[in-house]
Coordinates of C-alpha atoms in Angstrom, one line a residue:
A1 CA 48.4 98.5 106.2
S2 CA 52.6 98.7 105.8
G3 CA 51.8 101.1 103.2
F4 CA 49.9 103.9 105.1
S5 CA 52.3 103.6 108.0
Q6 CA 55.2 103.8 106.6
Y7 CA 54.2 107.0 105.1
L8 CA 52.6 108.3 108.2
L9 CA 56.2 107.9 109.3
H10 CA 57.8 109.4 106.6
L11 CA 55.8 112.4 107.8
I12 CA 56.6 112.8 111.5
Q13 CA 60.3 112.2 110.2
R14 CA 59.8 115.6 108.4
F15 CA 59.8 118.8 110.2
P16 CA 59.0 121.0 106.9
T17 CA 58.6 125.1 107.6
V18 CA 57.0 125.1 104.5
V19 CA 53.7 123.0 104.0
P20 CA 50.3 123.3 102.1
V21 CA 48.4 126.4 102.5
R22 CA 44.5 126.3 103.6
D23 CA 41.8 127.9 101.6
F24 CA 44.4 126.9 98.5
D25 CA 43.3 128.4 95.4
P26 CA 45.2 127.7 93.0
G27 CA 43.2 130.5 90.0
R28 CA 43.6 133.2 92.1
D29 CA 47.2 132.8 93.0
A30 CA 48.2 132.7 89.3
A31 CA 46.2 135.6 88.3
R32 CA 47.9 137.5 90.6
I33 CA 51.0 136.5 90.0
D34 CA 49.7 137.2 86.6
V35 CA 49.1 140.8 86.9
A36 CA 52.8 141.6 90.0
I37 CA 55.4 139.6 87.0
K38 CA 53.5 142.3 84.1
T39 CA 53.4 145.6 87.2
K40 CA 56.0 148.2 85.6
G41 CA 59.0 147.5 87.6
V42 CA 58.1 143.7 88.7
D43 CA 56.0 143.8 92.0
E44 CA 58.1 140.8 93.7
Q45 CA 56.6 140.9 96.7
T46 CA 53.5 139.4 96.2
V47 CA 55.3 136.6 94.0
I48 CA 58.0 135.6 97.2
D49 CA 55.1 136.1 99.4
I50 CA 52.2 133.6 97.0
L51 CA 55.8 131.3 96.6
T52 CA 56.8 130.6 99.6
R53 CA 54.3 130.0 101.5
R54 CA 52.9 127.2 99.4
S55 CA 53.6 123.2 99.0
Y56 CA 55.7 121.8 95.7
E57 CA 53.0 120.2 94.5
Q58 CA 50.9 123.5 95.6
R59 CA 53.3 125.4 93.1
R60 CA 52.4 122.6 90.0
E61 CA 48.9 123.7 90.0
I62 CA 49.7 127.2 90.4
A63 CA 52.5 127.2 87.2
F64 CA 49.0 124.7 85.7
E65 CA 46.8 127.0 86.7
Y66 CA 49.2 131.2 85.3
E67 CA 50.5 129.0 82.0
R68 CA 46.2 129.1 80.7
I69 CA 45.6 132.1 81.3
A70 CA 49.4 134.1 80.2
K71 CA 50.7 131.2 77.4
K72 CA 53.9 130.5 78.8
E73 CA 55.4 128.7 81.3
L74 CA 55.7 130.1 85.1
V75 CA 59.9 128.5 85.3
V76 CA 59.5 131.1 81.9
A77 CA 57.7 134.1 83.2
L78 CA 60.3 134.2 86.1
K79 CA 63.3 134.5 84.5
G80 CA 62.4 137.5 81.9
A81 CA 60.7 138.7 85.7
L82 CA 63.9 138.3 88.4
S83 CA 67.2 138.0 88.8
G84 CA 70.4 137.3 91.2
S85 CA 70.1 135.5 93.8
L86 CA 66.1 135.8 94.0
E87 CA 65.5 134.5 90.6
T88 CA 67.8 131.3 91.7
L89 CA 66.0 130.5 94.7
M90 CA 62.6 131.2 92.7
L91 CA 63.3 128.4 90.2
G92 CA 64.6 126.3 92.8
L93 CA 60.8 126.4 94.3
M94 CA 59.8 126.1 91.0
K95 CA 61.1 122.2 91.3
S96 CA 60.0 119.4 93.7
T97 CA 63.2 118.8 96.7
V98 CA 64.3 115.6 95.3
Q99 CA 64.3 117.7 91.2
Y100 CA 66.2 120.2 92.6
D101 CA 68.6 117.9 94.8
A102 CA 69.2 116.1 91.4
S103 CA 69.8 119.5 89.2
E104 CA 72.1 120.7 91.6
L105 CA 74.5 117.8 91.8
K106 CA 74.2 118.4 87.9
A107 CA 75.3 121.9 88.4
S108 CA 78.2 121.5 90.1
M109 CA 79.9 118.2 87.6
K110 CA 78.5 121.3 84.8
G111 CA 81.4 123.0 82.8
L112 CA 85.1 123.9 84.0
G113 CA 85.9 122.9 87.4
T114 CA 83.2 120.7 89.9
D115 CA 81.7 122.4 92.5
E116 CA 83.0 120.1 94.8
E117 CA 81.5 121.7 98.3
A118 CA 78.2 121.2 96.5
L119 CA 79.1 117.7 95.4
I120 CA 79.8 116.6 98.7
E121 CA 77.4 117.8 100.3
L122 CA 74.7 116.5 98.4
V123 CA 75.7 112.7 98.2
C124 CA 76.8 112.4 101.6
S125 CA 74.3 114.2 103.9
R126 CA 70.9 113.0 101.7
N127 CA 69.9 109.1 103.4
N128 CA 70.4 106.1 101.8
E129 CA 65.8 106.6 100.9
E130 CA 66.9 110.5 99.1
L131 CA 70.0 109.5 97.5
A132 CA 67.9 106.4 95.6
E133 CA 65.4 108.5 94.8
I134 CA 68.1 111.4 93.7
K135 CA 69.2 108.6 91.5
R136 CA 66.2 107.2 89.9
V137 CA 65.3 111.6 89.5
Y138 CA 68.5 112.7 87.9
K139 CA 68.0 109.7 85.6
D140 CA 64.5 111.1 84.4
M141 CA 66.0 114.2 83.6
F142 CA 69.5 114.3 82.5
K143 CA 68.9 111.0 80.2
K144 CA 72.5 110.0 82.5
D145 CA 73.6 108.0 85.6
L146 CA 74.2 109.8 88.4
E147 CA 77.1 106.7 89.2
K148 CA 78.6 108.0 85.3
D149 CA 78.6 111.4 85.7
I150 CA 80.6 111.0 88.8
A151 CA 82.9 109.6 88.0
G152 CA 84.1 111.1 85.6
D153 CA 84.6 113.7 87.4
T154 CA 86.0 112.8 90.2
S155 CA 88.7 110.5 90.7
G156 CA 91.2 109.0 93.7
D157 CA 89.3 107.3 97.1
F158 CA 87.2 110.9 96.8
A159 CA 85.6 108.8 93.6
K160 CA 85.3 105.7 95.5
L161 CA 83.3 107.1 98.4
L162 CA 81.4 109.6 96.4
L163 CA 80.1 106.3 94.5
A164 CA 80.2 104.0 97.1
L165 CA 77.3 105.9 99.0
V166 CA 75.4 106.5 94.8
Q167 CA 75.4 103.0 95.1
T168 CA 73.1 102.9 98.4
K169 CA 74.3 99.3 100.0
R170 CA 74.0 101.0 103.5
D171 CA 71.5 97.7 105.4
D172 CA 68.5 99.2 106.7
P173 CA 68.7 100.2 111.1
S174 CA 67.7 96.2 112.5
N175 CA 66.0 96.1 115.5
V176 CA 68.3 94.0 117.0
V177 CA 71.5 95.6 118.5
D178 CA 74.4 93.2 117.2
Y179 CA 77.8 94.7 120.4
E180 CA 79.8 92.2 118.2
K181 CA 79.8 93.2 114.7
I182 CA 79.7 96.7 117.0
D183 CA 83.5 96.1 118.7
D184 CA 84.0 94.2 115.1
D185 CA 83.6 97.9 112.8
A186 CA 85.1 99.9 115.4
R187 CA 88.0 97.7 115.8
S188 CA 88.4 97.5 111.6
L189 CA 88.1 101.6 111.3
Y190 CA 91.3 101.8 113.8
E191 CA 93.3 99.1 112.9
A192 CA 92.8 101.0 108.9
G193 CA 93.8 104.2 109.8
V194 CA 95.4 105.3 113.3
K195 CA 96.8 102.4 114.1
R196 CA 98.7 101.9 111.4
K197 CA 101.5 104.1 108.6
G198 CA 99.2 105.3 106.5
T199 CA 95.2 105.2 106.4
D200 CA 93.6 101.5 104.4
V201 CA 90.6 103.9 103.1
T202 CA 89.0 101.4 101.0
T203 CA 87.6 99.4 105.4
W204 CA 86.6 102.9 106.0
I205 CA 84.7 103.8 102.7
T206 CA 82.8 99.7 102.8
I207 CA 82.2 100.7 106.7
M208 CA 80.3 104.1 106.6
S209 CA 78.5 103.5 102.2
K210 CA 77.2 100.5 104.3
R211 CA 75.8 100.7 107.7
S212 CA 73.2 101.1 109.2
V213 CA 72.9 104.9 110.7
P214 CA 72.2 103.5 114.4
H215 CA 74.4 100.7 114.2
L216 CA 78.0 103.5 113.1
Q217 CA 76.5 106.1 115.9
K218 CA 77.6 102.7 118.2
V219 CA 81.0 102.0 116.3
F220 CA 82.0 105.8 116.7
E221 CA 81.0 105.9 120.3
R222 CA 83.2 102.4 120.7
Y223 CA 86.0 103.3 118.9
K224 CA 86.4 106.0 120.9
S225 CA 87.7 102.7 123.8
Y226 CA 90.4 101.5 120.9
S227 CA 91.8 105.3 119.7
P228 CA 93.1 107.9 121.6
Y229 CA 91.7 109.8 118.4
D230 CA 87.8 110.0 117.9
M231 CA 86.1 109.8 115.2
K232 CA 86.5 112.8 113.5
E233 CA 89.5 113.8 115.0
S234 CA 90.9 110.3 113.6
I235 CA 90.3 111.7 109.8
R236 CA 91.9 114.6 110.2
K237 CA 95.4 113.3 110.9
E238 CA 94.4 110.8 108.6
V239 CA 93.1 112.1 105.1
K240 CA 93.3 115.6 103.5
G241 CA 91.6 117.1 100.1
D242 CA 88.1 116.2 99.6
L243 CA 88.0 112.9 101.6
E244 CA 88.4 114.0 105.0
K245 CA 85.5 116.9 104.0
S246 CA 83.3 114.1 103.0
F247 CA 84.7 111.9 105.7
L248 CA 83.8 114.7 108.4
T249 CA 80.2 115.2 106.6
L250 CA 79.4 111.7 106.9
V251 CA 80.3 111.8 110.0
E252 CA 78.5 114.7 111.1
C253 CA 75.0 114.1 109.3
F254 CA 75.7 110.2 111.3
E255 CA 75.8 112.2 114.6
N256 CA 73.1 114.7 113.6
R257 CA 72.5 115.8 110.6
Q258 CA 70.1 118.8 111.1
L259 CA 73.5 120.3 112.6
Y260 CA 75.3 119.6 110.7
F261 CA 73.2 121.7 108.1
A262 CA 73.2 124.4 110.9
N263 CA 76.2 124.9 110.3
R264 CA 77.1 125.1 107.0
L265 CA 74.2 127.6 107.2
F266 CA 76.6 129.9 109.4
E267 CA 79.5 128.6 108.2
A268 CA 77.5 130.9 104.8
M269 CA 76.4 133.0 106.6
K270 CA 80.0 134.5 108.9
T271 CA 81.3 136.8 106.4
K272 CA 80.0 140.7 105.5
S273 CA 78.0 138.9 102.6
A274 CA 77.0 135.0 102.2
K275 CA 77.5 133.0 100.5
E276 CA 74.3 133.5 98.1
K277 CA 74.5 129.4 96.7
V278 CA 75.2 127.5 99.6
V279 CA 72.7 129.2 101.6
T280 CA 69.6 128.6 98.8
R281 CA 70.6 124.9 98.4
I282 CA 70.4 124.5 101.9
M283 CA 66.8 126.3 102.0
V284 CA 65.2 125.8 99.1
S285 CA 65.9 121.3 99.6
R286 CA 64.6 121.2 103.1
C287 CA 62.5 123.9 103.1
E288 CA 59.8 120.9 102.6
V289 CA 61.6 118.0 104.7
D290 CA 63.6 119.1 108.0
L291 CA 64.5 123.0 107.8
M292 CA 62.2 123.2 111.0
R293 CA 64.6 121.0 113.1
I294 CA 67.4 122.5 111.0
R295 CA 66.1 126.0 112.7
T296 CA 66.1 124.6 116.2
E297 CA 70.5 123.4 116.3
F298 CA 70.8 127.0 114.6
K299 CA 69.8 128.4 117.9
R300 CA 71.1 126.0 119.9
Q301 CA 74.4 126.2 118.7
H302 CA 74.9 129.1 117.9
K303 CA 73.0 131.4 119.5
R304 CA 70.4 132.9 118.2
S305 CA 68.2 132.4 115.4
L306 CA 68.2 131.5 111.6
Y307 CA 66.3 133.9 111.1
Q308 CA 68.2 137.1 112.9
T309 CA 71.3 135.7 111.2
I310 CA 69.5 135.8 107.3
A311 CA 68.5 139.0 108.5
E312 CA 72.0 140.5 109.3
H313 CA 73.5 139.0 106.5
T314 CA 71.7 139.3 103.6
K315 CA 69.6 141.7 101.9
G316 CA 66.1 142.9 99.5
D317 CA 64.0 140.8 98.2
Y318 CA 66.2 137.7 98.0
Q319 CA 66.4 138.5 102.5
K320 CA 62.9 138.3 102.3
A321 CA 62.3 135.3 99.9
L322 CA 64.7 133.3 102.6
L323 CA 63.5 134.8 105.8
S324 CA 59.5 133.6 104.5
L325 CA 61.4 130.0 104.3
C326 CA 62.7 130.4 107.3
G327 CA 58.9 130.6 108.3
G328 CA 59.5 133.1 111.9
D329 CA 62.0 133.2 114.5
D330 CA 63.5 131.5 117.1

């Protein structure tokens, strides 16, 4: 029974915008995509309508049927038929959420220069369960350890923090509130940073990578009774660069993970042209997880809907695909 109740809990915790379609007919979907791709000039709209409104499991069945009738892989066909941001988004949808996260991590460390921003987002915003899954799938997909790749691509305290998180040593939430430990941790964070000259980063890393999220929420509250600055202000004063961004991401996600993603989306669409890589990554990776709640937080925080913001800052078929993943206006 416990396995099943865990599964139910898992479903309750999900707030997707993309859900399995009812009366699903993979053969029919595959045939329609086949026609759309063979159409002169490609009928992108049909491809978007089908693939953005099916769950990953359903897309997998469509891909299987497609290969049967078209004698080639759907991913290959999509690569040939689409281009630019739309292609990137649709190919992302052909991976499961965890495969997608693993691929994005790999891409953030590929070739010359690391995309630290992507690396920070992916490692610092994913919870313990997600990171454990990502590690397993990363190994399957790339025949390499995620830890080794991160260690080879980063250095210093930034590397230490990411590696501590990827080791997934975080405590499970406890039913018992340990006030003494909350107080100890709050004081340790203060004494390791604001109180002294320089920063004892190791202490910060240990506490933030090992304690449960509910515990840390209480620690940050308690922290204010020791420090004249709250945790986020303290981070900004004490550390800089990638390390600062990483700690801030962690604290924001401990406090309200969906708000963190909403703010990332808002920032990515502040300028006239959107940072499409960031927008695509969040929309694709969260549409079957918690995008419905991200939408709610977005509207609450920014006084306008995610839907309207996407409509204003993106265009063409790419925009249509994003709006479909978004699932509606608020």
